[in-house]
XYZ file of C-alpha atoms in Angstrom:
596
model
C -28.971 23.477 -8.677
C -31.334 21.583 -5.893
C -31.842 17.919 -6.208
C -35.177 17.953 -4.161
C -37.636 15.690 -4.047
C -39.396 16.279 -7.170
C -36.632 15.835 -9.151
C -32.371 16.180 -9.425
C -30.049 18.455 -11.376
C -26.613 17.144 -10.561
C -23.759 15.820 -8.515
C -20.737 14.570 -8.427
C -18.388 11.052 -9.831
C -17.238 7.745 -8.531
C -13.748 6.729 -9.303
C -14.629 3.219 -10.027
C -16.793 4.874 -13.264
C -14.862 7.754 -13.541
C -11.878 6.255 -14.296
C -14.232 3.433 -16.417
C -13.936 6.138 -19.436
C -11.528 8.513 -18.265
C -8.956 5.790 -18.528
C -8.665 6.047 -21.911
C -7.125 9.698 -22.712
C -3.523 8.236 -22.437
C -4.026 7.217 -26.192
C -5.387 10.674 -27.231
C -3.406 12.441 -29.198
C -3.402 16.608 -28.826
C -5.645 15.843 -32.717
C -8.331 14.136 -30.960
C -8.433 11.226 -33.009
C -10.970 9.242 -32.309
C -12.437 6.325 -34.101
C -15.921 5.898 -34.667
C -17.686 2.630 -33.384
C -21.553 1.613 -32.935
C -22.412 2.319 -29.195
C -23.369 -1.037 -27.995
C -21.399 -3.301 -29.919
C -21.443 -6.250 -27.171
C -24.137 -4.595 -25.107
C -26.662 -7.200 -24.197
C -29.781 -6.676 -22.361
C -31.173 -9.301 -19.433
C -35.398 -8.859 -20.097
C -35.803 -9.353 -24.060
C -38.459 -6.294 -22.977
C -36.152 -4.154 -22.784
C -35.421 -4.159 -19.236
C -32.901 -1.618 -18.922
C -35.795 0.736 -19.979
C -37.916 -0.581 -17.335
C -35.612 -0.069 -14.699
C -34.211 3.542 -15.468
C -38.241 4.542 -15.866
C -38.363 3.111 -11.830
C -35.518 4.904 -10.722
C -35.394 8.441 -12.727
C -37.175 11.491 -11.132
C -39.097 13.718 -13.568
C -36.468 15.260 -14.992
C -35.059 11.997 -15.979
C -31.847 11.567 -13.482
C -30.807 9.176 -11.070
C -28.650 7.585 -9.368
C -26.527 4.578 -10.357
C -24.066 2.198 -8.597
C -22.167 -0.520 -9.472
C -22.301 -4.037 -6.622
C -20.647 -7.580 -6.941
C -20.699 -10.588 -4.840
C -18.326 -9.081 -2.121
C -20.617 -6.207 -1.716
C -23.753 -7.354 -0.991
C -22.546 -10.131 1.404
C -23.047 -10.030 5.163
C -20.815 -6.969 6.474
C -20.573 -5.918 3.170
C -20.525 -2.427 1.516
C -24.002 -2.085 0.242
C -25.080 -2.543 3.338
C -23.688 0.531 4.640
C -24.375 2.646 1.787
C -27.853 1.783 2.212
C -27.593 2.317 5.899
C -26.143 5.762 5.324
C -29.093 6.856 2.889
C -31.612 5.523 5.713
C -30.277 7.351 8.271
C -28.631 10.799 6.700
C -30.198 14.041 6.943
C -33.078 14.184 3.856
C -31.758 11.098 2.278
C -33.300 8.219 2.696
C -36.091 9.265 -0.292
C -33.111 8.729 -2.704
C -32.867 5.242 -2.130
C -36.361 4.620 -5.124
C -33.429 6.614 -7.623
C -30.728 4.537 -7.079
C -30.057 1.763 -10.203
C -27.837 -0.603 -8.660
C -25.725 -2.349 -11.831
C -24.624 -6.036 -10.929
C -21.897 -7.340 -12.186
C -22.666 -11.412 -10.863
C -25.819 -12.985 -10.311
C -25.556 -13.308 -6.815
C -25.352 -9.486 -6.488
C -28.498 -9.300 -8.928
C -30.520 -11.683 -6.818
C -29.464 -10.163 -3.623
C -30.942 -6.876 -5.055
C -33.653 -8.421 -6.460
C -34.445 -9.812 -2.783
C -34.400 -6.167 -1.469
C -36.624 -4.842 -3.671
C -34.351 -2.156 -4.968
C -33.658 -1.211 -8.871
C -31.773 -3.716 -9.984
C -29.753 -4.496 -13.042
C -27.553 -7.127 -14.106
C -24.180 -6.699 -16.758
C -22.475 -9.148 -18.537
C -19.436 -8.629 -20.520
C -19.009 -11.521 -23.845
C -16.557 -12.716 -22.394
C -16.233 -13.514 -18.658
C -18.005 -12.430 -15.504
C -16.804 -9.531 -13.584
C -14.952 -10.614 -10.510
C -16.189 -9.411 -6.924
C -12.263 -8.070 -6.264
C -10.473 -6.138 -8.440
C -7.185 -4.176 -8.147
C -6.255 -1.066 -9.901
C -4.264 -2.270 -12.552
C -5.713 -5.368 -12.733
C -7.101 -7.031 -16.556
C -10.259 -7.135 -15.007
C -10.714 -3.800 -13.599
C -10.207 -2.933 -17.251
C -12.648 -5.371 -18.603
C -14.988 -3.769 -16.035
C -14.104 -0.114 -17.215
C -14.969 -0.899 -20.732
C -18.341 -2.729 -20.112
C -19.337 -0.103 -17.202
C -18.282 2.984 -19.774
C -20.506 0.888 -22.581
C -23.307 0.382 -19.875
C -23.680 4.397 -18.858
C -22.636 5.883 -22.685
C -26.159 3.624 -23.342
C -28.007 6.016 -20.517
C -26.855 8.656 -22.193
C -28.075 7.959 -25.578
C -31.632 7.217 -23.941
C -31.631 10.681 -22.551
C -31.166 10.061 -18.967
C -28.671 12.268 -17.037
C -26.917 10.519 -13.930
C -24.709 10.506 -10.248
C -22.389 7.812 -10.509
C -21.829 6.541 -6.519
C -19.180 4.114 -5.434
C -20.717 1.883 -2.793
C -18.106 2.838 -0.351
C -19.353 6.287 -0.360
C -21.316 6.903 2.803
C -24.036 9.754 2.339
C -24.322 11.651 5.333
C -26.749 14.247 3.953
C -28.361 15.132 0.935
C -25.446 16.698 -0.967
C -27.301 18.594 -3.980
C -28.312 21.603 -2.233
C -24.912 21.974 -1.429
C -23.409 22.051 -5.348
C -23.335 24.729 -7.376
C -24.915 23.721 -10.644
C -24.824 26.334 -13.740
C -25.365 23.974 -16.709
C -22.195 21.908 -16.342
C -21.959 19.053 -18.157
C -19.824 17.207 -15.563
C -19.413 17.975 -11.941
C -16.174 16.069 -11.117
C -14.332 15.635 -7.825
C -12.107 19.367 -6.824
C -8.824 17.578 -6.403
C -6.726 14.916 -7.508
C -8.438 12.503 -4.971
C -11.465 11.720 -5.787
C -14.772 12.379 -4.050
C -16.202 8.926 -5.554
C -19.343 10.785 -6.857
C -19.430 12.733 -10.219
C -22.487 13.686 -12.263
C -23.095 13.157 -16.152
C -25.482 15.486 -18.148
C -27.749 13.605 -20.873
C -26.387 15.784 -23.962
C -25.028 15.517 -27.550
C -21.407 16.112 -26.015
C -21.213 13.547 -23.333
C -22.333 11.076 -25.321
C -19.784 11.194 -27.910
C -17.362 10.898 -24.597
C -18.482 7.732 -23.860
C -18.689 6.376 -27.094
C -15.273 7.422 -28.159
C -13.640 6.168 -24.910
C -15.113 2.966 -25.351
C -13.923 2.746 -28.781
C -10.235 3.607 -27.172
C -10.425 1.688 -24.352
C -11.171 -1.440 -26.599
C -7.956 -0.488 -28.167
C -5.476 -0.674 -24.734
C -5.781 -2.790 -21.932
C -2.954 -1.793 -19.889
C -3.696 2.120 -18.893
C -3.725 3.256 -14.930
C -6.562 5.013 -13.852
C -4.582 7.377 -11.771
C -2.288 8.297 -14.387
C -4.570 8.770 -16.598
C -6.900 11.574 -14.502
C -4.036 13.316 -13.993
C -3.501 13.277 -17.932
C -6.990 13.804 -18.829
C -6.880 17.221 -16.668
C -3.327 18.315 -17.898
C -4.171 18.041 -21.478
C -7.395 19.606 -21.478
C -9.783 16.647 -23.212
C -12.945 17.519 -21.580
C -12.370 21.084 -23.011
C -11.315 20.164 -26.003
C -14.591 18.914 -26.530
C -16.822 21.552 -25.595
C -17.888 19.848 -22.407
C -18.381 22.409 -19.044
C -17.182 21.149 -16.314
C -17.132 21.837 -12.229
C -15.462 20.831 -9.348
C -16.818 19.731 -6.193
C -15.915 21.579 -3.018
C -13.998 18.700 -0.927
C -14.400 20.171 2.415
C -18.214 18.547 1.878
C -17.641 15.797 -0.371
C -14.764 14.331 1.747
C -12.799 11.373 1.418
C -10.075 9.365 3.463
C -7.231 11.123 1.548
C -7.986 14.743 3.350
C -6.322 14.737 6.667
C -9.336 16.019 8.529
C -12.883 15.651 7.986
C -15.482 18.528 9.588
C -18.647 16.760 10.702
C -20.398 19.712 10.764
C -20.111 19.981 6.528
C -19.247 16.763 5.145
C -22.228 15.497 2.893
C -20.464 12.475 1.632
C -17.368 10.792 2.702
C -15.260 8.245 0.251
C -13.104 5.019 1.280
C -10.484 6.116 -0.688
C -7.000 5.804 0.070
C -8.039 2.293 1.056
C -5.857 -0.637 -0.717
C -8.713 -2.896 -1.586
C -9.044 -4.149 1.698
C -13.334 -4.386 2.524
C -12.722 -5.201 5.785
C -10.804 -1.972 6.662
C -13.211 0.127 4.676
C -16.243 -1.241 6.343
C -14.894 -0.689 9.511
C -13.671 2.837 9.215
C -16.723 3.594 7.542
C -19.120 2.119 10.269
C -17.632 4.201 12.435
C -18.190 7.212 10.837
C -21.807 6.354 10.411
C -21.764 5.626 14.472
C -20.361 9.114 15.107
C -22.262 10.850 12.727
C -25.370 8.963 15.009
C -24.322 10.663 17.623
C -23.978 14.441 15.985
C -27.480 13.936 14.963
C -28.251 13.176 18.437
C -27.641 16.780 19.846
C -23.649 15.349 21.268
C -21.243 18.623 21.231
C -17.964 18.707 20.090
C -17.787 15.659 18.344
C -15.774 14.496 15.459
C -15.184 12.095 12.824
C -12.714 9.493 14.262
C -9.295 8.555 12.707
C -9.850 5.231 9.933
C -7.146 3.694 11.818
C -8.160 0.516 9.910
C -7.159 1.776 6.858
C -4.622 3.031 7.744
C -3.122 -0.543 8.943
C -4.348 -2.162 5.938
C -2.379 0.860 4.109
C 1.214 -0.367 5.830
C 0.412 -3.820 5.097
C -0.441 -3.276 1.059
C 2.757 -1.432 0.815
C 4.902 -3.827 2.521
C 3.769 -6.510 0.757
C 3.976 -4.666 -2.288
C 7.533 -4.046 -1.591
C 8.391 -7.375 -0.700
C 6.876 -8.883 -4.417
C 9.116 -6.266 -5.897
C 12.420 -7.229 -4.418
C 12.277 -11.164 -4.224
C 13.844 -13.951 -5.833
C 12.272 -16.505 -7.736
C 12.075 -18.333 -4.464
C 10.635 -15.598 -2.520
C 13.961 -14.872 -1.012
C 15.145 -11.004 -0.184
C 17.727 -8.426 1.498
C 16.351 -6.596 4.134
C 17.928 -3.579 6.088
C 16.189 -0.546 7.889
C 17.120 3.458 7.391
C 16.600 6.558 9.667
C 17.413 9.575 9.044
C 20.984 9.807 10.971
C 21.653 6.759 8.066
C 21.157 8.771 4.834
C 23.000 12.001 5.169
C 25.115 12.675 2.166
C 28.437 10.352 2.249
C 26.632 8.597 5.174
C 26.376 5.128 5.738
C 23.577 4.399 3.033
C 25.811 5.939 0.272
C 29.273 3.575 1.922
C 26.700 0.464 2.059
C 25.482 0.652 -1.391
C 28.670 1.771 -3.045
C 29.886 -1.720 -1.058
C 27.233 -3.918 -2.675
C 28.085 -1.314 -6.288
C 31.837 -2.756 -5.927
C 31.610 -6.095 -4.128
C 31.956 -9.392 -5.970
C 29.190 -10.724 -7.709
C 27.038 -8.452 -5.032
C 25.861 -5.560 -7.614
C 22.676 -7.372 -8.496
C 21.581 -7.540 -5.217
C 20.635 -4.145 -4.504
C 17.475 -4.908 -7.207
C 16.627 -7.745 -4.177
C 17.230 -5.024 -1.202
C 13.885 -3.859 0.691
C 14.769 -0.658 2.936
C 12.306 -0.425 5.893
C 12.676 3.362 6.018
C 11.598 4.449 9.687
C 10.823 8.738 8.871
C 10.530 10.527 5.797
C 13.382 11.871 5.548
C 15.060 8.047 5.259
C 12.109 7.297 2.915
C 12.682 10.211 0.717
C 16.300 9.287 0.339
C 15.708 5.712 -0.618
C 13.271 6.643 -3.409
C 15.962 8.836 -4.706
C 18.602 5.836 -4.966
C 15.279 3.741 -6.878
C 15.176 1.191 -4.311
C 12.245 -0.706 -2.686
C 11.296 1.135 0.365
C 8.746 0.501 2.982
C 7.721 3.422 5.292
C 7.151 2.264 8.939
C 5.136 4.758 11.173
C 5.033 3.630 14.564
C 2.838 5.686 16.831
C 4.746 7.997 19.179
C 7.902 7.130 18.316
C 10.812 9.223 16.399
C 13.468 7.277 14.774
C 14.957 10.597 13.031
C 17.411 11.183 15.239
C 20.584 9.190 15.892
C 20.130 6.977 18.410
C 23.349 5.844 20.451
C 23.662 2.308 20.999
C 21.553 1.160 24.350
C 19.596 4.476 24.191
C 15.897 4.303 24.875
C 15.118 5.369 21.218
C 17.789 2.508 20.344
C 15.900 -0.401 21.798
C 12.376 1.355 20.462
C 14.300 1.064 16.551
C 15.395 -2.406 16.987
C 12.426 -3.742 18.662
C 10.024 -2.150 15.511
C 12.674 -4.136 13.187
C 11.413 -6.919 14.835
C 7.798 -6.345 14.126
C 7.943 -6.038 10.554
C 10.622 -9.170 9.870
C 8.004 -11.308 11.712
C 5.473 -9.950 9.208
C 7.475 -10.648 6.342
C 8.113 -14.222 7.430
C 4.034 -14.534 7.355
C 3.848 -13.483 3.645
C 5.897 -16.419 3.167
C 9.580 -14.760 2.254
C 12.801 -15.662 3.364
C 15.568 -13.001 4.093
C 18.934 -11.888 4.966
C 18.517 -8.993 7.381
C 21.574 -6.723 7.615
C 22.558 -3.744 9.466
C 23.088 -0.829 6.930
C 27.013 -0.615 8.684
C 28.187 -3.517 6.824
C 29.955 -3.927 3.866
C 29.109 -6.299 1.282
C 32.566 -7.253 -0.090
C 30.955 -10.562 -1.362
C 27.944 -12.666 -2.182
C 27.178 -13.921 0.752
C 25.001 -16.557 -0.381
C 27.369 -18.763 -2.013
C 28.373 -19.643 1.909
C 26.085 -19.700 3.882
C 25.168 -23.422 4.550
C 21.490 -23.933 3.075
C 21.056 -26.941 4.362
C 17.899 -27.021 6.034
C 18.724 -24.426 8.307
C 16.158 -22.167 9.642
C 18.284 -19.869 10.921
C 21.657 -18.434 10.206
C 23.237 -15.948 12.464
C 26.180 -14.219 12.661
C 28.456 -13.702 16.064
C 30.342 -11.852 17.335
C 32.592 -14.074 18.989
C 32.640 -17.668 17.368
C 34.171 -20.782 19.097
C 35.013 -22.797 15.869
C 31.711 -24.846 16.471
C 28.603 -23.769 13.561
C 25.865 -25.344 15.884
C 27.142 -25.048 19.106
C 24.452 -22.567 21.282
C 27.299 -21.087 23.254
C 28.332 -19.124 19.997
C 27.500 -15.273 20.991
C 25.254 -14.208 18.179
C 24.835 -10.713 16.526
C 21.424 -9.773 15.359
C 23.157 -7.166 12.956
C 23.356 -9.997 10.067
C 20.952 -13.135 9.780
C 19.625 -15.590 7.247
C 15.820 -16.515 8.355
C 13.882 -19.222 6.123
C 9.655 -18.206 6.619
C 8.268 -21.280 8.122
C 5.679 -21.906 10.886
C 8.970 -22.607 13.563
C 10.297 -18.968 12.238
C 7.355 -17.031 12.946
C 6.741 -18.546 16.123
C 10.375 -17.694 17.114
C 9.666 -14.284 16.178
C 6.925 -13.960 17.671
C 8.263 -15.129 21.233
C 10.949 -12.945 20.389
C 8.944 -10.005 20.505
C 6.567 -11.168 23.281
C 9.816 -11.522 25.254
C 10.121 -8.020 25.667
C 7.649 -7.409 27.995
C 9.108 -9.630 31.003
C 12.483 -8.514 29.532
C 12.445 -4.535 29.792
C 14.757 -2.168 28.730
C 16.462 -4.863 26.615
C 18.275 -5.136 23.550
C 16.605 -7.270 20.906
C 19.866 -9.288 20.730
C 20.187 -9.568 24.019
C 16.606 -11.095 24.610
C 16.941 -13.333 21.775
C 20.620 -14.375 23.678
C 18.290 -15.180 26.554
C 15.659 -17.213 24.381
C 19.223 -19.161 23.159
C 20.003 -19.819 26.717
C 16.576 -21.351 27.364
C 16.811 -23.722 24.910
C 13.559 -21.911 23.211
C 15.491 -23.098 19.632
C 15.443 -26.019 20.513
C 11.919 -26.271 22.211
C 10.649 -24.622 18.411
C 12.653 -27.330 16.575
C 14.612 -23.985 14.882
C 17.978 -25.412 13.282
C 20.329 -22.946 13.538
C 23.873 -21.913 12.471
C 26.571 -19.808 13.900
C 28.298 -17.825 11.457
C 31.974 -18.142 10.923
C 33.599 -14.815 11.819
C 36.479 -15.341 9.034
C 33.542 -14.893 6.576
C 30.914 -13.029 7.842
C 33.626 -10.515 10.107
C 33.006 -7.710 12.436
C 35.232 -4.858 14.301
C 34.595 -7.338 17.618
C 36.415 -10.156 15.876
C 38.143 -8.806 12.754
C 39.207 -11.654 10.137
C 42.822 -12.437 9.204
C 41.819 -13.553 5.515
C 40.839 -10.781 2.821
C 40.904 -13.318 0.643
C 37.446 -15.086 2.038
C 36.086 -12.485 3.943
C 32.176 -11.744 2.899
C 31.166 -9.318 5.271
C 32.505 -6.610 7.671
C 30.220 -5.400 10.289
C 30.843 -2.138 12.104
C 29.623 -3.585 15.955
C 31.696 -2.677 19.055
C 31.118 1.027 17.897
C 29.173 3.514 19.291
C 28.325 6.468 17.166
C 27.487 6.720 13.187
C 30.349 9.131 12.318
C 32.997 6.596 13.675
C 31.280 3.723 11.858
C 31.378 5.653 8.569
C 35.227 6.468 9.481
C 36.228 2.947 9.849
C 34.457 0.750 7.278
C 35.615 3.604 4.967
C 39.317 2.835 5.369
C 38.043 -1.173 5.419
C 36.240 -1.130 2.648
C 39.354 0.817 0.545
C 41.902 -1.407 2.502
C 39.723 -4.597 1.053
C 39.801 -3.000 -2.635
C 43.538 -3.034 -2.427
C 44.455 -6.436 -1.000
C 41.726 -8.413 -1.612
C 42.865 -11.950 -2.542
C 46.226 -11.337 -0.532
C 46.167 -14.377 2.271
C 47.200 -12.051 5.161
C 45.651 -8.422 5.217
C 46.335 -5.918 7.465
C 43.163 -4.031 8.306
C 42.793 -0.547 10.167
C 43.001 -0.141 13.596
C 39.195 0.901 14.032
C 40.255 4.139 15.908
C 37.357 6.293 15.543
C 35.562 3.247 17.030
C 37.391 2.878 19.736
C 37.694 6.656 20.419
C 33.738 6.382 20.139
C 33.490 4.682 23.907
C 35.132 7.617 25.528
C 33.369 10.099 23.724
């Protein structure tokens, strides 16, 4: 196809536009109904001459194309994405000419002015009814407001006979990707895979414009679709086909993106910030560093390659953590929290015995929809989305939790320690939580007793001398109540810092040692022990079925003995629950676990 100097043919689509009109094929029926609306119903124009024709005049080449991308107030700030998309036209191979086609729409005035001050194409948007924020999530009312006004914007291009390439600003164009495409009178070039490319091309014909004015007329119709979703529907049900429209695909081993697992320097002409959760900071960065290493390729360097967007990829475990988190909580941001490997989630494992404990406790059923599984390999993760619970995948580098890992063992202390990590984390998005070990049974709320009465910290021992706030209580790390607050985090974090002048320990161990320095004290952390007739455990069992809470499986050393043993307490429990005097199992396999 060529998009050379003297003018373009075609290119590719940006998800943020794509998705503008695409959005609305959920509501298409297999008929095509469609109603029929005016094109620019709420369209208004900034210059009263028609400046919208001004500005596509500028920017078009002769064949009446260009390029056209969308910037807000986060975008054109210091650090922000236009400057890097700019950068990478300046800089890429047989580029930087493009930058007199590009239309850059502005959804706020202070991105219009900022254009305006860089002497770019510039043109601002309103909507009738509010301004288009500068941060916008997926799903969010806005987005959708955006997607409707954006689809009305370009279905208006159309109509005026202008073809176009739709950019997201965190695309970064490396080289000039048209002599790459294959162009044979398509009416769309779309991204070749379910990710997309964030570039996509629009042909100025009969057909695509009664696209965009029938999506807008849809869209106007539901505000509540998902973009993703919806691709994938568009696609499956054949729309664009149904139409008459010819569409291509764009080879993704050139027009790259953050999804793909590897990137070859050598071909990439663009690379997308997808696969990014909203976070500018981590795009930017990932993305500058691209541009630096693609700096050096250019400079004659051998061997080089595009580097890992290990921002991103941090920003990544953070959305979905706190994503989980809003998910599970209480009206008062309070939560269950245990962690899963894949020794935990075998068939008739522990997972299955802990749920089917919370399934038949008292009063404890509901809180499995407040129960946020920190799931530390796929397997585990894989597992917990089966049961439809609220999981969190934790990827630690160089570390694999999939195997069992015996009490004390290296990979042991690595598990527990990367617990540690992520409760601190969830205390600084402002939730409380009960943290359990998955080899406890639930036999009752255990809420209505534990003390709330101020108490930062609740913890449960192991051996308990009668006294709830006496420090000489040993604790057990397998069950505690945490409330977030700035004392909390700052145990946690000393907790974790300990670690380093405390090797090779157990995470219970070093917080034993914090106890013993008076650290909750010097943090002004109230604390109380837990009552072992309540909150119970194989090292001191309870004598009371009738006000037992929980059972905890410590002073055992391997899975299959846990399983064995809270098996026979959990159905000893079922039969003589509310009997003063209970005689439990003798934890054999447990103790037979020691010698093994």
């Amino acid at each position: 196809m060529g998009f050379r100097r003297h003018g373009f043919g075609a290119s590719g689509c940006a998800v943020g536009f794509l998705v503008a009109f695409l959005m609305v094929t959920v509501l298409v029926s297999d008929s095509l109904w469609l109603p029929q609306v005016s094109v620019l119903p709420m369209f208004r124009l900034t210059n009263p001459k028609d400046g919208l024709r001004i500005q596509l005049e500028g920017a078009s080449t002769r064949n009446k194309t260009l390029i056209i991308g969308a910037i807000n107030k986060a975008s054109v700030e210091d650090d922000g994405m236009l400057q890097l998309f700019l950068q990478s036209m300046r800089e890429g191979e047989d580029t930087a000419f493009l930058i007199r086609h590009v239309l850059l729409v502005a959804t706020d005035q202070i991105a219009y002015n900022h254009c305006m001050v860089l002497q770019l194409h510039c043109y601002q948007l309103y909507t009738d009814t509010v301004l288009l924020s500068p941060a916008l999530s997926i799903q969010s009312t806005s987005l959708i407001n955006l997607a409707s006004t954006l689809t009305l914007f370009l279905g208006e291009v159309l109509v005026r006979g202008y073809s176009f390439i739709l950019t997201d600003m965190n695309v970064m164009w490396l080289r000039n990707p048209f002599a790459r495409l294959n162009h044979n009178g398509e009416d769309m070039l779309l991204s070749g895979d379910l990710y997309n490319s964030g570039l996509c091309f629009v042909s100025s014909n009969t057909k695509t414009m009664a696209l965009f004015k029938q999506s807008y007329a849809v869209m106007n119709e539901s505000r509540s679709m998902k973009g993703d979703d919806v691709l994938h529907l568009m696609r499956s049900k054949g729309f664009i086909q149904q139409l008459g429209m010819k569409v291509g695909y764009l080879d993704t081993s050139r027009f790259t993106n953050f999804c793909q697992a590897t990137l070859d320097i050598a071909k990439a002409a663009t690379v997308h910030a997808n696969c990014c959760p909203s976070n500018n900071k981590a795009k930017f960065a990932d993305l500058r560093a691209i541009l630096d290493v693609r700096k050096t390729y250019n400079n004659g360097t051998p061997n080089v390659t595009f580097p890992a967007h290990t921002s991103c990829a941090k920003s990544w475990k953070t959305h979905q953590l706190k994503t989980s988190l809003q998910a599970a909580a209480t009206g008062n941001k309070t939560l269950v929290i245990s962690y899963l490997n894949k020794a935990y989630v075998e068939e008739n494992g522990m997972l299955d015995l802990f749920l089917r404990s919370l399934k038949e406790g008292e009063d404890t059923a509901f809180l499995i929809n407040h129960l946020v599984l920190i799931t530390v390999d796929q397997t585990a993760f894989d597992r917990c989305k089966m049961h439809r619970l609220h999981c969190y995948r934790l990827v630690a580098e160089d570390l694999d939790f999939s195997k069992e890992q015996l009490f004390m063992s290296e990979g042991y202390i690595n598990l527990v320690w990367q617990k540690v990590v992520v409760l601190g984390e969830v205390l600084k998005h402002g939730y409380n939580f009960i943290f359990t070990d998955i080899d406890i049974m639930w036999l009752r709320n255990p809420f209505s007793r534990l003390s709330l009465h101020g108490e930062d910290l609740q913890i449960s021992c192991d051996d308990y001398n009668g006294r709830p706030f006496d420090d000489s209580n040993h604790i057990n790390t397998g069950f505690f109540y945490v409330a977030s607050n700035n004392k909390t985090i700052k145990l946690f974090d000393t907790w974790f810092e300990s670690r380093k002048t405390l090797e090779r320990m157990h995470d219970q161990d070093v917080l034993v040692f914090l106890k013993s320095k008076g650290v909750f004290k010097q943090l002004g952390v109230s604390v109380r022990f837990l009552d072992t007739l309540y909150f119970s455990g194989f090292c001191e069992v309870t004598k009371n079925s009738k006000e037992v809470i929980t059972v905890h499986a410590n002073c055992c050393r391997s899975i299959k003995a846990k399983v064995d043993d809270l098996t026979e307490t959990l159905e000893a429990w079922k039969k003589l629950k509310g009997t003063p005097t209970v005689g439990w199992p003798q934890r054999r396999a447990c103790i037979q676990s020691w010698s093994a």
